[in-house]
CSV table of C-alpha atoms in Angstrom, one decimal:
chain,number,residue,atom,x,y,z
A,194,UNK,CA,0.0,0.0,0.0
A,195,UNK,CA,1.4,3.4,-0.9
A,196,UNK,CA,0.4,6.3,0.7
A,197,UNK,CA,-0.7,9.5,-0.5
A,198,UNK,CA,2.9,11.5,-1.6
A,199,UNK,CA,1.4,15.4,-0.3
A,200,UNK,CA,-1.4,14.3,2.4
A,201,UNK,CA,-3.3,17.6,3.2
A,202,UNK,CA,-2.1,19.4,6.1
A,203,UNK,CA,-4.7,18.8,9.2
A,204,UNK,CA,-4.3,22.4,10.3
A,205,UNK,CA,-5.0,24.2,6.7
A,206,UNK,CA,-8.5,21.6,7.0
A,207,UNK,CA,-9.0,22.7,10.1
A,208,UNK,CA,-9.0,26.5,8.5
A,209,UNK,CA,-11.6,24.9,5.2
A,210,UNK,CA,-13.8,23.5,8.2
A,211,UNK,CA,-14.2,26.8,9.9
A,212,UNK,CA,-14.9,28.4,6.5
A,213,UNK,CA,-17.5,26.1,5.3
A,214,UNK,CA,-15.4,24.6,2.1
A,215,UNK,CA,-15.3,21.0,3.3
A,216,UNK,CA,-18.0,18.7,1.6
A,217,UNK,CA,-20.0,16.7,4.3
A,218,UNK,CA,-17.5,13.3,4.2
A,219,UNK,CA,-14.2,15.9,4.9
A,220,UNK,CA,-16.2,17.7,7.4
A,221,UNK,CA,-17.1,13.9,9.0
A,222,UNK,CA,-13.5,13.1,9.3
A,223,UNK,CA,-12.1,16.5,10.5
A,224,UNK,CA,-14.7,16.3,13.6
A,225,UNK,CA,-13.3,12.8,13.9
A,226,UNK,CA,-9.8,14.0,14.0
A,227,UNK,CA,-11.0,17.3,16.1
A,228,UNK,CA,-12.6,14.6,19.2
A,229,UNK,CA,-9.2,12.0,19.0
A,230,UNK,CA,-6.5,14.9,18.4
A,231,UNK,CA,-6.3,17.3,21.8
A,232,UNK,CA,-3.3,19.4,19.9
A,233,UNK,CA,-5.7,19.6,16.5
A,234,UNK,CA,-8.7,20.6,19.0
A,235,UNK,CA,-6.6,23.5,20.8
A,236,UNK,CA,-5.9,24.4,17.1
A,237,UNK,CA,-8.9,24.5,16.2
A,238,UNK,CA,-10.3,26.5,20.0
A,239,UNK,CA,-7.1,29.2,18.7
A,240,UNK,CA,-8.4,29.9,15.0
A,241,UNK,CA,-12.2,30.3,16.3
A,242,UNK,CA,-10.6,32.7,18.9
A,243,UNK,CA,-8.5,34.3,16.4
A,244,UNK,CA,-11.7,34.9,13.9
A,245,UNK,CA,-13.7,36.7,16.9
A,246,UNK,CA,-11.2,39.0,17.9
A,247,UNK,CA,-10.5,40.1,14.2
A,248,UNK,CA,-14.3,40.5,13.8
A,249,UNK,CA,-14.2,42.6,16.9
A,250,UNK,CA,-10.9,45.0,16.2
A,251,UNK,CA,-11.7,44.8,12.3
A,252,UNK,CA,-15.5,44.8,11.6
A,253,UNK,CA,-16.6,44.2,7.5
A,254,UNK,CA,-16.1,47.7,5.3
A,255,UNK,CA,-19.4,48.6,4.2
A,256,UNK,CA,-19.6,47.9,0.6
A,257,UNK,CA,-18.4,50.2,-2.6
A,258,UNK,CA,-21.1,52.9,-3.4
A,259,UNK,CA,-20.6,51.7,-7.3
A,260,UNK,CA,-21.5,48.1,-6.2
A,261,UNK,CA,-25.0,48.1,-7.0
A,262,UNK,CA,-23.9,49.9,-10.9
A,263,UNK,CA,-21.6,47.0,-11.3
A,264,UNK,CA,-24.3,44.6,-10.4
A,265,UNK,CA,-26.8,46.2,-13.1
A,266,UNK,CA,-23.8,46.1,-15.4
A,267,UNK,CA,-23.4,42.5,-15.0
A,268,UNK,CA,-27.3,41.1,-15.5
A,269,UNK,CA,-28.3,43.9,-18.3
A,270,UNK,CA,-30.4,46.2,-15.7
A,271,UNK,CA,-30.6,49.6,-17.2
A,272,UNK,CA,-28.8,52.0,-15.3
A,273,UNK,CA,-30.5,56.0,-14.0
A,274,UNK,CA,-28.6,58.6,-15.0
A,275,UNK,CA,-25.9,59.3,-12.2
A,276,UNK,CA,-28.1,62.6,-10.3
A,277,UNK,CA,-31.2,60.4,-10.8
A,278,UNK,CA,-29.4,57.4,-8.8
A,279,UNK,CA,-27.6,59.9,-6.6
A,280,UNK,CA,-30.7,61.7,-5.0
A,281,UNK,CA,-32.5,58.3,-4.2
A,282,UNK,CA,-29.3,56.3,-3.1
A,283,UNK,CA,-30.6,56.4,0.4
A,284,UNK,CA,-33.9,54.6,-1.2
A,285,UNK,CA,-34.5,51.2,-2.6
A,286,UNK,CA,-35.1,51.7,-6.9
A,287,UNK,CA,-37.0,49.3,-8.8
A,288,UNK,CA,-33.4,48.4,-10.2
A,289,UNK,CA,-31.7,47.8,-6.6
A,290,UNK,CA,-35.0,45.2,-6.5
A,291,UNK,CA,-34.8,44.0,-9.7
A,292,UNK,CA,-31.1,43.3,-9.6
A,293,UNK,CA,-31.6,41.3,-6.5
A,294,UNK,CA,-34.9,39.2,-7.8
A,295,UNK,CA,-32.5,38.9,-10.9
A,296,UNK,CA,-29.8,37.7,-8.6
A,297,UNK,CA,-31.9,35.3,-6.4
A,298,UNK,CA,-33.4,33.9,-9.0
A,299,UNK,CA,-30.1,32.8,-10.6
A,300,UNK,CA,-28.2,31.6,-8.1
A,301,UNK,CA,-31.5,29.6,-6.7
A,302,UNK,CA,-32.5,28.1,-9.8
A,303,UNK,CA,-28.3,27.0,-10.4
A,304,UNK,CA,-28.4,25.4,-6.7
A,305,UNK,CA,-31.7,23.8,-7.2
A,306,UNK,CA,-30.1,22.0,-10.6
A,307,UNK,CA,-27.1,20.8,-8.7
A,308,UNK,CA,-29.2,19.5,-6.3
A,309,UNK,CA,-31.8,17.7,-8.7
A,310,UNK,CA,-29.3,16.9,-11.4
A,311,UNK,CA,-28.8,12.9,-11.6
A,312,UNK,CA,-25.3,12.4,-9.9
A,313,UNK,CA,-23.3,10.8,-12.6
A,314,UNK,CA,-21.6,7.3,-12.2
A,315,UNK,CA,-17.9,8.7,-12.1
A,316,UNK,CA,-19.0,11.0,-9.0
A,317,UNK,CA,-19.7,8.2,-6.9
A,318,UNK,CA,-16.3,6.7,-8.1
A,319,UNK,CA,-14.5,9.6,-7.1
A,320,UNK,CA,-16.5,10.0,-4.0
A,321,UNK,CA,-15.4,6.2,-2.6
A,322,UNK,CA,-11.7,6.8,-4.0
A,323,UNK,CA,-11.8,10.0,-1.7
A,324,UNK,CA,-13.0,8.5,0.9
A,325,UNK,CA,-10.5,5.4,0.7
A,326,UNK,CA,-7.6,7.8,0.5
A,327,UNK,CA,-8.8,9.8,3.8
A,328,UNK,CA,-8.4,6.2,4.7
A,329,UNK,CA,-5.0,5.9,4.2
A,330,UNK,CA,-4.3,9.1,5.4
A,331,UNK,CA,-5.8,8.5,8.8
A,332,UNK,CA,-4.4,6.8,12.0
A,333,UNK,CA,-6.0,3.3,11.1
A,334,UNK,CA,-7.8,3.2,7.9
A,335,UNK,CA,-10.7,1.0,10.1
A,336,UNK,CA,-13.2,2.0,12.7
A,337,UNK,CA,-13.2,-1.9,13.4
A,338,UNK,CA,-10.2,-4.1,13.0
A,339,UNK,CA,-11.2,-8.0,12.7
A,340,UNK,CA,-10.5,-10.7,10.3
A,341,UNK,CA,-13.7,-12.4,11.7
A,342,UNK,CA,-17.3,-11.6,9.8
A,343,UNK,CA,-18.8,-12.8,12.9
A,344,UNK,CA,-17.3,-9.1,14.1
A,345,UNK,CA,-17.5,-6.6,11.6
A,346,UNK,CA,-20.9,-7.1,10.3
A,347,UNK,CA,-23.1,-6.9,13.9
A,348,UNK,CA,-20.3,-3.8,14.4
A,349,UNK,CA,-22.4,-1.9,11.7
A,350,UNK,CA,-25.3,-2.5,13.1
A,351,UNK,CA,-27.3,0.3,15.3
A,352,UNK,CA,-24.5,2.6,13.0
A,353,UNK,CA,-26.3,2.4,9.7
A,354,UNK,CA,-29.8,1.6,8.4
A,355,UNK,CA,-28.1,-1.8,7.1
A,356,UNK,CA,-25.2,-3.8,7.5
A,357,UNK,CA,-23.4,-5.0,4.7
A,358,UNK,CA,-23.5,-7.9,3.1
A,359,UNK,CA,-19.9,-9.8,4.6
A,360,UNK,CA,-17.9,-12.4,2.9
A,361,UNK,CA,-14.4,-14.3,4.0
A,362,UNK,CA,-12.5,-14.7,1.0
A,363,UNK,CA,-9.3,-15.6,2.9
A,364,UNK,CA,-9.3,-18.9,1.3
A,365,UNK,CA,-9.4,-16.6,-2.3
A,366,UNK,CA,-6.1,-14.4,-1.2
A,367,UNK,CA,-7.8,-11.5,0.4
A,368,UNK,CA,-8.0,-11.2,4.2
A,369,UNK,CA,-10.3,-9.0,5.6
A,370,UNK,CA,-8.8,-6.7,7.8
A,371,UNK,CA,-12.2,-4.8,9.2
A,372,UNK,CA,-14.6,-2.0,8.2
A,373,UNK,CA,-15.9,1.4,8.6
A,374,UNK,CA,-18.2,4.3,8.4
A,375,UNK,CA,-18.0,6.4,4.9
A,376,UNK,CA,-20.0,9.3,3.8
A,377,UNK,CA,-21.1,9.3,0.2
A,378,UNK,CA,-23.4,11.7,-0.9
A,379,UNK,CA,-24.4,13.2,2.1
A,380,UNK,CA,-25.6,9.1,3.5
A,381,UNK,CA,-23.4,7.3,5.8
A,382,UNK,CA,-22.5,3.8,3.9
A,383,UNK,CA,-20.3,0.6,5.2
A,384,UNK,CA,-17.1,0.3,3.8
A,385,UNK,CA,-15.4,-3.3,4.3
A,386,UNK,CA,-11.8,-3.2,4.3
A,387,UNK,CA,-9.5,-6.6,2.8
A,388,UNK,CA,-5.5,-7.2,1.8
A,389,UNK,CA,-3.8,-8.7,-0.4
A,390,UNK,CA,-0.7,-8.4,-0.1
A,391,UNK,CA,0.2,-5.4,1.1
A,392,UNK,CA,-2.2,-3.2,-0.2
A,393,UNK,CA,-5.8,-2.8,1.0
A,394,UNK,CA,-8.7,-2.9,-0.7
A,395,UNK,CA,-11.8,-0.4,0.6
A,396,UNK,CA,-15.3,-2.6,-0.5
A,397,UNK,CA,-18.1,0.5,0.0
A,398,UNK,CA,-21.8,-1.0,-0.4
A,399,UNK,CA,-24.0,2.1,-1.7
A,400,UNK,CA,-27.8,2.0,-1.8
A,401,UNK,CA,-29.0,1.7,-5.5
A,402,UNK,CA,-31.6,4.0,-6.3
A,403,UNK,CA,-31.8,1.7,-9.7
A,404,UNK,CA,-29.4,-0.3,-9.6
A,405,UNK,CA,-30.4,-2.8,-12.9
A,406,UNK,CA,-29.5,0.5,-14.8
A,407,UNK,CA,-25.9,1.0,-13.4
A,408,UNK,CA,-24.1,-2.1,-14.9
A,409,UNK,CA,-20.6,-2.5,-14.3
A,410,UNK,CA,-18.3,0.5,-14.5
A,411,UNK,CA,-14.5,0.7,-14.3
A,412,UNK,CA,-12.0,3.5,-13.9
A,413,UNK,CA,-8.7,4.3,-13.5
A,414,UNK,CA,-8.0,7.6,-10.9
A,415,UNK,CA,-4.6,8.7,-9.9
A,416,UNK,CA,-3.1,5.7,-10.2
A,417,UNK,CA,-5.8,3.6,-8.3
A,418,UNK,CA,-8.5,1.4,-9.8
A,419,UNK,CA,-12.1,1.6,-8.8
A,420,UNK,CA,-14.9,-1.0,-9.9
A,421,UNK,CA,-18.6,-1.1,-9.6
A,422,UNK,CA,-21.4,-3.5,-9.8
A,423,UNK,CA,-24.6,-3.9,-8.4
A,424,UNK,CA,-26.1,-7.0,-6.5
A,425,UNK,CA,-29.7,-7.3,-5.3
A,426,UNK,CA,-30.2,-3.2,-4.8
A,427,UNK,CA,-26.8,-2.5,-3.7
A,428,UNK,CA,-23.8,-0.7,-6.0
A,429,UNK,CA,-20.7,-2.1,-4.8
A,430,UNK,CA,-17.6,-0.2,-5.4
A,431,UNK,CA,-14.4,-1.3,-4.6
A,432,UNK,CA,-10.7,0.3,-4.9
A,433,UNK,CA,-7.6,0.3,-4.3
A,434,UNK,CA,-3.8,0.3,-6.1
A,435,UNK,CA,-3.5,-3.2,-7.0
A,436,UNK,CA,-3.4,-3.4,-10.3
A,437,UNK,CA,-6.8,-4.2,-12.4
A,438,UNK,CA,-6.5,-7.9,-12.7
A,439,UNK,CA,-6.2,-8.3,-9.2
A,440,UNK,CA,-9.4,-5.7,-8.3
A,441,UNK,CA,-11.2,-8.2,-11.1
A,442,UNK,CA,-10.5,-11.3,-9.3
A,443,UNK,CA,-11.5,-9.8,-6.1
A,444,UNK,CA,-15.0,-8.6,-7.3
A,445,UNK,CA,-15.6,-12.3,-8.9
A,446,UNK,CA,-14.5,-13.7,-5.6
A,447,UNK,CA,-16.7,-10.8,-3.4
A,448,UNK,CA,-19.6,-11.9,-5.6
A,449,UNK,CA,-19.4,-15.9,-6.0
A,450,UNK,CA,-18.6,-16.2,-2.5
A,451,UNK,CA,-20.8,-17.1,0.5
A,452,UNK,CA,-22.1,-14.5,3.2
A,453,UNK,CA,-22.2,-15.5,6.6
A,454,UNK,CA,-25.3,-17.2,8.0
């Protein structure tokens, strides 16, 4: 297994946390680092201490006087002439309200398509290759560290909705190693963790909306390999850095083999 060669500095997350950059599943592991680091959480008590005091000493310049001009500029709002806008700038115009309607209406109907939009199938890919390398990154890359099924799969449950589906395939050249807790999409999913070798292959079971439409997809990201396949309402995805043939061979085994009873 080969780490990541430039992991992300905790502290400069830290900084994206407080700022509302981080997607849900970075802002899931930062808290997670935040409860098990005490240096990382007096880092993080400093900057939130830092941020009030500049909001104190140095409160927000109100803005230009030209701002609302530029604004009409930018969505085709005619302008006043400049004494016309000058002797009502203490008033609301029908172009300050228009500009702002304009403005809402824009950026609301954008957001609603990002959030309606059907998520493509490479998102999810890069979504569980994220999450694996926040793996890799971390302490332990599990939340549970067994080789027995027995373990891992009653782990999940009270944790998510459903436990995965957990298969020994030690006898196939993959040990399992354990599992954990991933956030795809905004839903907390299992992720089952197994070696070969000595690289480690993350198994993340994701809820199939319609799953007989999804097929089989493969991709190659960064250097790691990522499969998909679906089985019974559930996309699996699994990758890792092994090299395709071996990610092939793991999926046949994963899907041929038997669950536990």
């Amino acid at each position: 297994m080969s780490p990541p060669t430039s992991p992300a500095d905790p502290v400069l997350l830290v900084h994206a946390y407080l700022d509302g950059e981080l997607d849900p599943a970075h802002a899931l592991e930062i808290e997670r680092q935040l409860a098990a680091d005490p240096a990382l959480a007096a880092e993080h008590k400093r900057i939130v201490a830092l941020r009030s005091l500049i909001q104190e000493k140095l409160p927000r310049e109100a803005p230009p006087a030209n701002l609302l001009r530029r604004i009409e500029a930018a969505i085709g709002v005619p302008q006043a002439p400049a004494p016309f806008a000058s002797r009502l700038s203490s008033h609301p115009t029908w172009r300050a309200l228009a500009a702002s309607v304009l403005l809402a209406l824009f950026l609301g109907s954008g957001s609603t398509w990002l959030l309606l939009r059907p998520a493509p199938t490479g998102t999810t890919a890069d979504l569980v290759l994220a999450s694996h390398l926040r793996a890799l990154m971390a302490p332990q890359p599990i939340d549970v560290a067994s080789s027995d099924r027995h373990t891992v799969k009653p782990w999940f449950n009270g944790r998510i909705p459903e436990a995965p589906r957990v298969v020994d395939l030690t006898n196939d050249g993959f040990a399992l190693v354990g599992g954990r807790i991933d956030v795809i999409g905004r839903v907390p999913v299992p992720t089952l963790v197994y070696r070969i070798r000595q690289h480690l292959i993350s198994l993340t079971a994701v809820p199939a909306a319609d799953a007989a439409s999804l097929g089989t997809a493969r991709r190659a990201i960064a250097g790691y390999n990522t499969l998909g396949w679906t089985d019974n309402g559930v996309a699996y995805w699994a990758v890792s850095d092994v090299a395709a043939p071996d990610l092939d061979a793991f999926a046949k085994a994963f899907r041929l083999g038997t669950p536990e009873p």
